[in-house]
Coordinates of C-alpha atoms and ligand atoms in Angstrom, one line a residue:
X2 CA 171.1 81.9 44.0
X3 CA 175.0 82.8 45.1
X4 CA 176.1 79.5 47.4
X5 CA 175.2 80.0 51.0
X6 CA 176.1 77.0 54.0
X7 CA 173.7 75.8 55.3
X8 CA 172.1 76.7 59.5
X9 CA 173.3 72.5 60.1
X10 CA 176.4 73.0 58.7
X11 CA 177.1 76.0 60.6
X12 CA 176.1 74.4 63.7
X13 CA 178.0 71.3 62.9
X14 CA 181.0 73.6 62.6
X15 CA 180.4 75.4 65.5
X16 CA 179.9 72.4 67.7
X17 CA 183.3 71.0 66.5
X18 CA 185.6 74.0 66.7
X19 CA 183.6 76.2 69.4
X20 CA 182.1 79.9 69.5
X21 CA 182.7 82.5 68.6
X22 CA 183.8 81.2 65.0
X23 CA 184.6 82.6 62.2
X24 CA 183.7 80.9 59.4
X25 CA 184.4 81.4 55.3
X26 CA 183.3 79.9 52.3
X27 CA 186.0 79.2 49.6
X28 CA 183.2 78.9 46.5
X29 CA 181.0 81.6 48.1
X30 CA 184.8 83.6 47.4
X31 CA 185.2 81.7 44.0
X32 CA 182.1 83.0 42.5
X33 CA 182.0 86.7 43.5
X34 CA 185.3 86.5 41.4
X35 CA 184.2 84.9 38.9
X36 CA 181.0 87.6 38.5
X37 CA 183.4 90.7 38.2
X38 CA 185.9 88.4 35.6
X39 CA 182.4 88.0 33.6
X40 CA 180.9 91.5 34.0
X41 CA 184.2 93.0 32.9
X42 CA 185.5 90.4 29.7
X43 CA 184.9 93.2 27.0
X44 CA 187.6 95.2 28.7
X45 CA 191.2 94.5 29.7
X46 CA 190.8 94.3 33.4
X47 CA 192.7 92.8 35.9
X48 CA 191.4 92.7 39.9
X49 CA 193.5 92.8 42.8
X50 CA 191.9 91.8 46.1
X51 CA 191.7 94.5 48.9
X52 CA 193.3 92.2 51.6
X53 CA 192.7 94.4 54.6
X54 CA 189.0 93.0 54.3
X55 CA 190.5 89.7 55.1
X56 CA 194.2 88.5 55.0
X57 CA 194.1 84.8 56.5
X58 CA 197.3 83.6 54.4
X59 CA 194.6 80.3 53.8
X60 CA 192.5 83.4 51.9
X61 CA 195.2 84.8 50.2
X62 CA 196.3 81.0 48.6
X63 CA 193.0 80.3 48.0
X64 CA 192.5 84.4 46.2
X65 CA 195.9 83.4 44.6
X66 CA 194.6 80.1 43.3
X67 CA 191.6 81.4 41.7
X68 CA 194.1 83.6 39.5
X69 CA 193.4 87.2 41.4
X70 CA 195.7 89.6 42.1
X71 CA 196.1 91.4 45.4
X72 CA 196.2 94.8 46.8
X73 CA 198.0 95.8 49.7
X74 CA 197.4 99.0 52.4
X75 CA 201.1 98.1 54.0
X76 CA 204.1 96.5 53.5
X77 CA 203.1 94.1 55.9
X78 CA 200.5 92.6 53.8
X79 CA 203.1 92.8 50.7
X80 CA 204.8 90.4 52.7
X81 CA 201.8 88.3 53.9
X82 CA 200.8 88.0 50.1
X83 CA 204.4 87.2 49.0
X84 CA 204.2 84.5 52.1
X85 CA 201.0 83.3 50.3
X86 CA 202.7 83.0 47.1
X87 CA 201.9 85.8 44.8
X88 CA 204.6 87.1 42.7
X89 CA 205.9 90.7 42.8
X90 CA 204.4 91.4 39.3
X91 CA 200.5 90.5 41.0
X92 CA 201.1 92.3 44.0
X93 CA 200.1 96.2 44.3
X94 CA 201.3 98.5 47.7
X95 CA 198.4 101.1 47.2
X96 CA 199.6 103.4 50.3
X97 CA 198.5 106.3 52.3
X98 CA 200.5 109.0 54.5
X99 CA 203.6 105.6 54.6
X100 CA 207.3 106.5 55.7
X101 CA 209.5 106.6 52.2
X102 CA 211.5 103.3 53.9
X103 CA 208.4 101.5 53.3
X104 CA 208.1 102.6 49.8
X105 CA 211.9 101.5 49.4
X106 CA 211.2 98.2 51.2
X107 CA 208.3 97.5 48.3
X108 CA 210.7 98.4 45.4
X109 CA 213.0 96.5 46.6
X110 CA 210.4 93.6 46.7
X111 CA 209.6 94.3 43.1
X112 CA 205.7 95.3 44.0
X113 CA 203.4 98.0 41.8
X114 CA 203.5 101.0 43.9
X115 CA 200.9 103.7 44.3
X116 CA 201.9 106.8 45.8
X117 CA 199.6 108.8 47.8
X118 CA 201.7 112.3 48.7
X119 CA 203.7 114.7 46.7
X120 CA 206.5 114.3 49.5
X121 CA 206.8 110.6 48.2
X122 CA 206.7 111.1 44.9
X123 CA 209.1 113.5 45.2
X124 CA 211.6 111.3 46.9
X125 CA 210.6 108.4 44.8
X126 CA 211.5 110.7 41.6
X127 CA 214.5 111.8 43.0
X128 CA 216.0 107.7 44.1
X129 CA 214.7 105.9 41.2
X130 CA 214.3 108.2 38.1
X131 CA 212.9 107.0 34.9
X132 CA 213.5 103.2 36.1
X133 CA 210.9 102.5 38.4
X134 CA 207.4 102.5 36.9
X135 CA 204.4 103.9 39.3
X136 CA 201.1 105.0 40.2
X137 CA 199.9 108.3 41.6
X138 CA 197.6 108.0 44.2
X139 CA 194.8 110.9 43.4
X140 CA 192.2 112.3 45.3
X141 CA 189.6 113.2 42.3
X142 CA 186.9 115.3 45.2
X143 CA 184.3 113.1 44.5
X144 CA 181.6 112.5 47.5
X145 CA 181.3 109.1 47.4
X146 CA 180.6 105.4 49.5
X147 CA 178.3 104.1 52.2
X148 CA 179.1 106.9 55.2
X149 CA 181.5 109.6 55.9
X150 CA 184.1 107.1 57.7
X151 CA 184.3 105.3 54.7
X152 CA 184.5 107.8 52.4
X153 CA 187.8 108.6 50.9
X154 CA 187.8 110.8 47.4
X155 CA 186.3 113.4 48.4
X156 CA 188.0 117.5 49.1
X157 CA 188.6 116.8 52.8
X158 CA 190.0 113.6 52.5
X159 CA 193.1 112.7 53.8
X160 CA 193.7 110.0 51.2
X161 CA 195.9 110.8 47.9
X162 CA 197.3 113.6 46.0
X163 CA 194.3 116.7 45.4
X164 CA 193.4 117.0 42.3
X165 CA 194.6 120.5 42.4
X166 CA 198.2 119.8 42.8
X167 CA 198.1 118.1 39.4
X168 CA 200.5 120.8 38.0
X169 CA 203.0 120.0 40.9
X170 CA 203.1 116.5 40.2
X171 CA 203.7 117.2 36.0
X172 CA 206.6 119.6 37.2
X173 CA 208.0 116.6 39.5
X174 CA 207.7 114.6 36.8
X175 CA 209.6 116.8 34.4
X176 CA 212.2 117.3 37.3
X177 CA 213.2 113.7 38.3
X178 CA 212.0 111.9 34.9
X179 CA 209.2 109.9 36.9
X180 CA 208.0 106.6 35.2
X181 CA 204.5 107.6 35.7
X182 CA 202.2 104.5 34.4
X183 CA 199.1 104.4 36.9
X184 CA 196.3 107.0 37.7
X185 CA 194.9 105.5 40.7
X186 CA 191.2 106.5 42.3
X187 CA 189.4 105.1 45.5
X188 CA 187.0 107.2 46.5
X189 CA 185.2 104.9 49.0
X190 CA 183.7 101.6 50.3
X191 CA 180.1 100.7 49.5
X192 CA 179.4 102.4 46.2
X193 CA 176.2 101.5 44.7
X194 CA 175.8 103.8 42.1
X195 CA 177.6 103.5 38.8
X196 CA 178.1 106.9 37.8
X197 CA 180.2 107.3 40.5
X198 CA 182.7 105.5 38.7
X199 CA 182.1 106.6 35.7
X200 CA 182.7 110.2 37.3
X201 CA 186.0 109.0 38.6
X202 CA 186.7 107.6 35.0
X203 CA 185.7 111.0 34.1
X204 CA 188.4 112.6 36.0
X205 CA 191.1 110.3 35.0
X206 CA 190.8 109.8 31.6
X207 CA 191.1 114.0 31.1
X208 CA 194.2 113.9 32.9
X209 CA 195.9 111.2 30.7
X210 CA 197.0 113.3 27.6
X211 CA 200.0 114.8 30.3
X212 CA 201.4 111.3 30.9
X213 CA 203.0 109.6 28.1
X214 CA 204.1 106.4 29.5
X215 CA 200.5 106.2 31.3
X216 CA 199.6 102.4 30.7
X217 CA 196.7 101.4 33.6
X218 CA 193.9 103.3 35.0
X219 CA 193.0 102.1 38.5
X220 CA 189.3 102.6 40.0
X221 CA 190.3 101.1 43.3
X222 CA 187.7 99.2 44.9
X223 CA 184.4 99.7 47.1
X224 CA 181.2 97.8 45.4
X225 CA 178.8 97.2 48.0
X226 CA 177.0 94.0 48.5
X227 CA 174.1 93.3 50.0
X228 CA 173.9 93.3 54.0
X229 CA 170.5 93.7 55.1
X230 CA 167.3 91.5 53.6
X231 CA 166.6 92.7 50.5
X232 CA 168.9 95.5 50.0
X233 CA 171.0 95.4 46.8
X234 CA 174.8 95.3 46.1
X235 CA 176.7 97.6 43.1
X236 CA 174.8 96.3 39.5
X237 CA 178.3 94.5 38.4
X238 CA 177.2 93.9 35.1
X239 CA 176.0 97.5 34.5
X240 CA 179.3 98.9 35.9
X241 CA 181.1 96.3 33.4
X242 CA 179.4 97.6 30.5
X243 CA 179.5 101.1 31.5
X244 CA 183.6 100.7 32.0
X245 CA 183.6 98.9 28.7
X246 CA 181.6 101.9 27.2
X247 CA 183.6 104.5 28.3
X248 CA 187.3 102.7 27.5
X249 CA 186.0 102.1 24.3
X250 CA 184.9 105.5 23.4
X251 CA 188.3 106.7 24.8
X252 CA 190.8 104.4 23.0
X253 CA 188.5 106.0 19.6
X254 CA 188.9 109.1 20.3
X255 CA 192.7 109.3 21.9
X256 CA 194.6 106.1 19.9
X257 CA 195.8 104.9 23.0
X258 CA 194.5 101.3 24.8
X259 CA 194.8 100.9 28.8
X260 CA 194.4 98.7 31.2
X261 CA 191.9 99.2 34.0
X262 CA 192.9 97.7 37.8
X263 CA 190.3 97.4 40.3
X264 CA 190.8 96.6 44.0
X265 CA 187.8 94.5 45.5
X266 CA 188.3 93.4 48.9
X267 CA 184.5 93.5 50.5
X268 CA 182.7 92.5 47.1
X269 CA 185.2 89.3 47.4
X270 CA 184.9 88.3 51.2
X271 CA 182.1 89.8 53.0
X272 CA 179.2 87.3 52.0
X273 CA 181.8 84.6 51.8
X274 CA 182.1 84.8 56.2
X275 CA 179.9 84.3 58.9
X276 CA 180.5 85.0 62.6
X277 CA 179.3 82.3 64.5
X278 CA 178.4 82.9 69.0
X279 CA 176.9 81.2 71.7
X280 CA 174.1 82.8 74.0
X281 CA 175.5 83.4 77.5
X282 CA 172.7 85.1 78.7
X283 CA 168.9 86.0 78.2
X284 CA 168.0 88.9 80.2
X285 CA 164.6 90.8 79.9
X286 CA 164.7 94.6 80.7
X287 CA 161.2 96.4 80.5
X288 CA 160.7 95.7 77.6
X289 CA 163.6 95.1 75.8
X290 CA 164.7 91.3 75.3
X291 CA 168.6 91.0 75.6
X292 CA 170.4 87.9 74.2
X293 CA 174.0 88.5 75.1
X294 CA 176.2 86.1 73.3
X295 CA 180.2 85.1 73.5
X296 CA 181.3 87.9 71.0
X297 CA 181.1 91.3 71.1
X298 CA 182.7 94.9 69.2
X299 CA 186.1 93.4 70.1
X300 CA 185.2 90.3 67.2
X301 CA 183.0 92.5 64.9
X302 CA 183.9 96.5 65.5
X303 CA 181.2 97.4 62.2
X304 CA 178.0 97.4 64.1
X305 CA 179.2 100.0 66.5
X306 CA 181.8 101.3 64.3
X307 CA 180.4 102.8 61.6
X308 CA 176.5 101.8 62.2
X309 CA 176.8 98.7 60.3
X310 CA 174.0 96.3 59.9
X311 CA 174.5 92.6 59.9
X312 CA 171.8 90.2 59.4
X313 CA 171.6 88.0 62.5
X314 CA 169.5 84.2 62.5
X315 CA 169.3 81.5 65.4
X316 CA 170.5 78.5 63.8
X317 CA 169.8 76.2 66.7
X318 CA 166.1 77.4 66.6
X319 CA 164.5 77.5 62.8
X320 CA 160.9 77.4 63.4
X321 CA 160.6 79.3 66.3
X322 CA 158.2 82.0 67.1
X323 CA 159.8 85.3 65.8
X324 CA 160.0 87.8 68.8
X325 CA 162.1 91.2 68.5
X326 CA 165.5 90.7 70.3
X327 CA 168.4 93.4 71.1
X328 CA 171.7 91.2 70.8
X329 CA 175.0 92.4 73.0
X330 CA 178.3 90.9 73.5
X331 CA 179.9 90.4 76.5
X332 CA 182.5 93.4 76.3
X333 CA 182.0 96.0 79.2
X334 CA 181.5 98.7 76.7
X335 CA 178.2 99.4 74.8
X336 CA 178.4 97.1 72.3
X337 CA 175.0 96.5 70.7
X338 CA 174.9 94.0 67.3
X339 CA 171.5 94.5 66.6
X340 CA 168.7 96.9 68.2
X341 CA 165.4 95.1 67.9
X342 CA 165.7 92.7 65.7
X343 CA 163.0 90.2 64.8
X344 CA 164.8 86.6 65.5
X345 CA 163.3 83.1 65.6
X346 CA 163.3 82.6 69.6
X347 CA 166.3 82.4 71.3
X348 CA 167.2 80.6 74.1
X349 CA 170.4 80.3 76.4
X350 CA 173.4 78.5 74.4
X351 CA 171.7 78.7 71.2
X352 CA 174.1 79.7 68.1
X353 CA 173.5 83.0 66.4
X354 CA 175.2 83.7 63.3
X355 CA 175.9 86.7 62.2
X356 CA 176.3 87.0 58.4
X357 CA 178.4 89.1 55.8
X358 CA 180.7 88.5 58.5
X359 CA 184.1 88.1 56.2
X360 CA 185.2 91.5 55.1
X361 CA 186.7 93.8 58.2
X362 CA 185.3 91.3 60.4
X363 CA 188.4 89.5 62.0
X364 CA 191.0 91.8 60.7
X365 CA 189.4 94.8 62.9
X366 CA 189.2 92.6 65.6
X367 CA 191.0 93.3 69.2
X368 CA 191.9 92.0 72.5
X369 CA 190.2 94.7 74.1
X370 CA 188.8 92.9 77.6
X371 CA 191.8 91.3 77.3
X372 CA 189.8 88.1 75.4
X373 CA 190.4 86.1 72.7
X374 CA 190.1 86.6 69.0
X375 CA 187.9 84.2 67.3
X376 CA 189.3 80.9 65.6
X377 CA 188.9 81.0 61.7
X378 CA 187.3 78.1 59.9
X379 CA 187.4 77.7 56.0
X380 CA 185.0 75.7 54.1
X381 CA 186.2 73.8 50.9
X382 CA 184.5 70.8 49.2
X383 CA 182.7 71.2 51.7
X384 CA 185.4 70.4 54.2
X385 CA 185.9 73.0 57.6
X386 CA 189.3 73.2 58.6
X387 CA 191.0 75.1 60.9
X388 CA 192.9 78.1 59.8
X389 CA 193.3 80.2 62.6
X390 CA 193.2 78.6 66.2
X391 CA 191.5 80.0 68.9
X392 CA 193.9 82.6 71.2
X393 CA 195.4 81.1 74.6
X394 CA 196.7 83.4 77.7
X395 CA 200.0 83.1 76.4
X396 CA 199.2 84.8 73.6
X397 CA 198.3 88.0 74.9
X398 CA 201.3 87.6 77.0
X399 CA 203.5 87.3 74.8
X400 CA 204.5 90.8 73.5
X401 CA 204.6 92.2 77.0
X402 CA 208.0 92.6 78.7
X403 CA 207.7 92.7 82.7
X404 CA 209.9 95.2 83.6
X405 CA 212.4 94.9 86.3
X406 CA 211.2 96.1 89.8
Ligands
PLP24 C1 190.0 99.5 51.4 C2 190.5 99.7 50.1 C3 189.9 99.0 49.0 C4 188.8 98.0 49.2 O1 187.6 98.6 49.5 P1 186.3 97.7 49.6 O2 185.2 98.6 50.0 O3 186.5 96.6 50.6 O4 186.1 97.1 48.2 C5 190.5 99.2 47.7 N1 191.5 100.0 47.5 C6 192.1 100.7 48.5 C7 193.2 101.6 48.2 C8 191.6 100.6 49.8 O5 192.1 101.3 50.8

């Protein structure tokens, strides 16, 4: 059974630090890690954490620490991860549609680059020759991941180079004398089925005989995990074996060994955090039951975003009777968590946690009502501390200028 914490100890937490709460679990993080390092020993793979799920520079020590690597979506989070510690050599920029001064900024820092656009590359051939080593972004039109919004590989996406501008890139490559040494795929979030990686494997490995100094394939990230009751996450150990399969058949037939890079950021951090509110207000409508709580779409945008379910218990209230609830926030705005949801009975100023609450959670969250953003709790040896205090006026004063009258 993977580590969970416990309804008391969430309460406990909540009672010391307030609602609404953010809360992670270091081991819970640990151990997902240490499932992909297992599932994938037979083949030379090295992970980089998608940080946009999460980049508390507490969870990027603690990612660091447990000897992952991290990925980055903009060269602010290349700096956030060289804040936490990582060196250049374990950090990776993977970007899309980016200004080329960002892409100078992360050489200059040292970073793996992958480059999403023909206009980069062609700019990044023409600065840096032969001396800069780099991946290529591609977009290999594969329909893949949980819903459209999160969907990124396939033939109307605006993320990488298409597939069909392969030729362009070999004749920039030829031009400038581009150090080309990473094909790089992410064709979504919340990929449960296996083939589709082995597809995108598939589609990288035929492209490899054009580019000599090739040295790592990179499969990007997306592996689902389990959100609702029951529901299953990407088979880890299946897609390790397939991977290994497939590398292996490769290296046989071609004489050449690579690497393989993957970019996990949800597998890592979204069972590892839990969103913890308050009930303001019971209200009964016909017959709908409404428990608003302290939270809303400005904490956790997923539910209304992109349709997201997130499992939702009372923890003040274990043994109650269950009764079907519809939980709100407090945002003036629709913003619906769950839509008649069986609950143990709630009442006013009881804690709801809502789980799988760690990936996209916090780092999607807003200001919008002009409210504050959660604190941030972590949870080591079973120790909560602070990590991110809760928002003050000031805050969201802060940036603005009043202008002069
Ligand atoms: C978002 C993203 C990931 C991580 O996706 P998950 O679904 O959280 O695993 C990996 N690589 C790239 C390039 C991304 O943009």
């Amino acid at each position: 059974m993977p580590q969970v914490l416990s309804h008391r100890q969430l309460a406990d937490i909540a009672t010391a630090f307030g609602t609404p709460v953010y809360v992670y679990h270091a081991e819970r993080i640990t151990e997902q890690y240490n499932l992909l390092k297992e599932a994938f020993r037979e083949v030379n793979a090295t992970f980089f954490y998608a940080c946009k799920a999460l980049t508390n520079i507490n969870i990027l020590k603690h990612i660091k620490s447990i000897g992952c690597n991290a990925d980055c979506s903009s060269v602010n989070e290349v700096l956030l991860a060289v804040v936490a510690g990582f060196p250049p050599e374990n950090i990776l920029y993977t970007s899309s549609n980016i200004s080329f001064a960002e892409i100078e900024a992360a050489e200059e820092l040292g970073v793996h680059i992958n480059i999403d656009s023909l206009s980069n590359l062609e700019k990044f051939g023409r600065k840096y020759g032969h001396s800069y080593p780099v991946g290529i972004r591609l977009r290999p039109n594969i329909m893949a991941g949980g819903n459209l919004k999160i969907s990124t590989g396939h033939n109307k996406s605006k993320f990488g180079i298409p597939l069909e501008d392969i030729d362009k890139v070999l004749a920039l490559m030829q031009e400038t004398n581009l150090h080309i040494r990473t094909l790089h795929i992410h064709t979504g979030s919340e990929i449960k089925d296996v083939e589709v990686f082995a597809k995108g494997i598939e589609v990288l490995f035929s492209l490899v005989n054009h580019f000599p100094d090739l040295k790592v394939v990179d499969l990007g990230g997306g592996f689902k995990v389990p959100y609702a009751p029951g529901e299953e996450g990407t088979d880890i150990k299946a897609l390790g074996a397939k991977v290994a399969e497939e590398f292996s058949s490769f290296e046989k037939q071609f004489g050449r060994k690579l690497e393989v890079w993957f970019e996990p950021g949800k597998f890592l951090v979204s069972e590892a955090g839990y969103l913890i509110t308050s009930v303001n207000v019971l209200k009964q409508s016909g017959d709908i039951r409404f428990a608003g709580v302290d939270s809303g779409l400005n904490h956790l945008i997923r539910p209304m975003f992109y349709g997201a379910y997130h499992h939702i218990e009372n923890i003040s209230n274990d043994t109650g009777q269950m009764l079907p609830y519809t939980v709100v926030g407090n945002i003036c705005e629709t913003d619906t968590f769950a839509d008649n949801r069986m609950i143990s009975e709630i009442r006013e100023d009881d804690y709801l946690v809502l789980y799988n609450a760690g990936a996209y959670g916090m780092e999607m969250a807003s200001n919008y009502n002009s409210r504050f953003r959660p604190a941030e709790v972590l949870v080591k040896n079973n120790k909560p501390v602070l990590i991110r205090r809760r928002e003050t006026l000031q805050d969201i004063l802060n940036t603005q200028v009043v202008a002069a009258d």
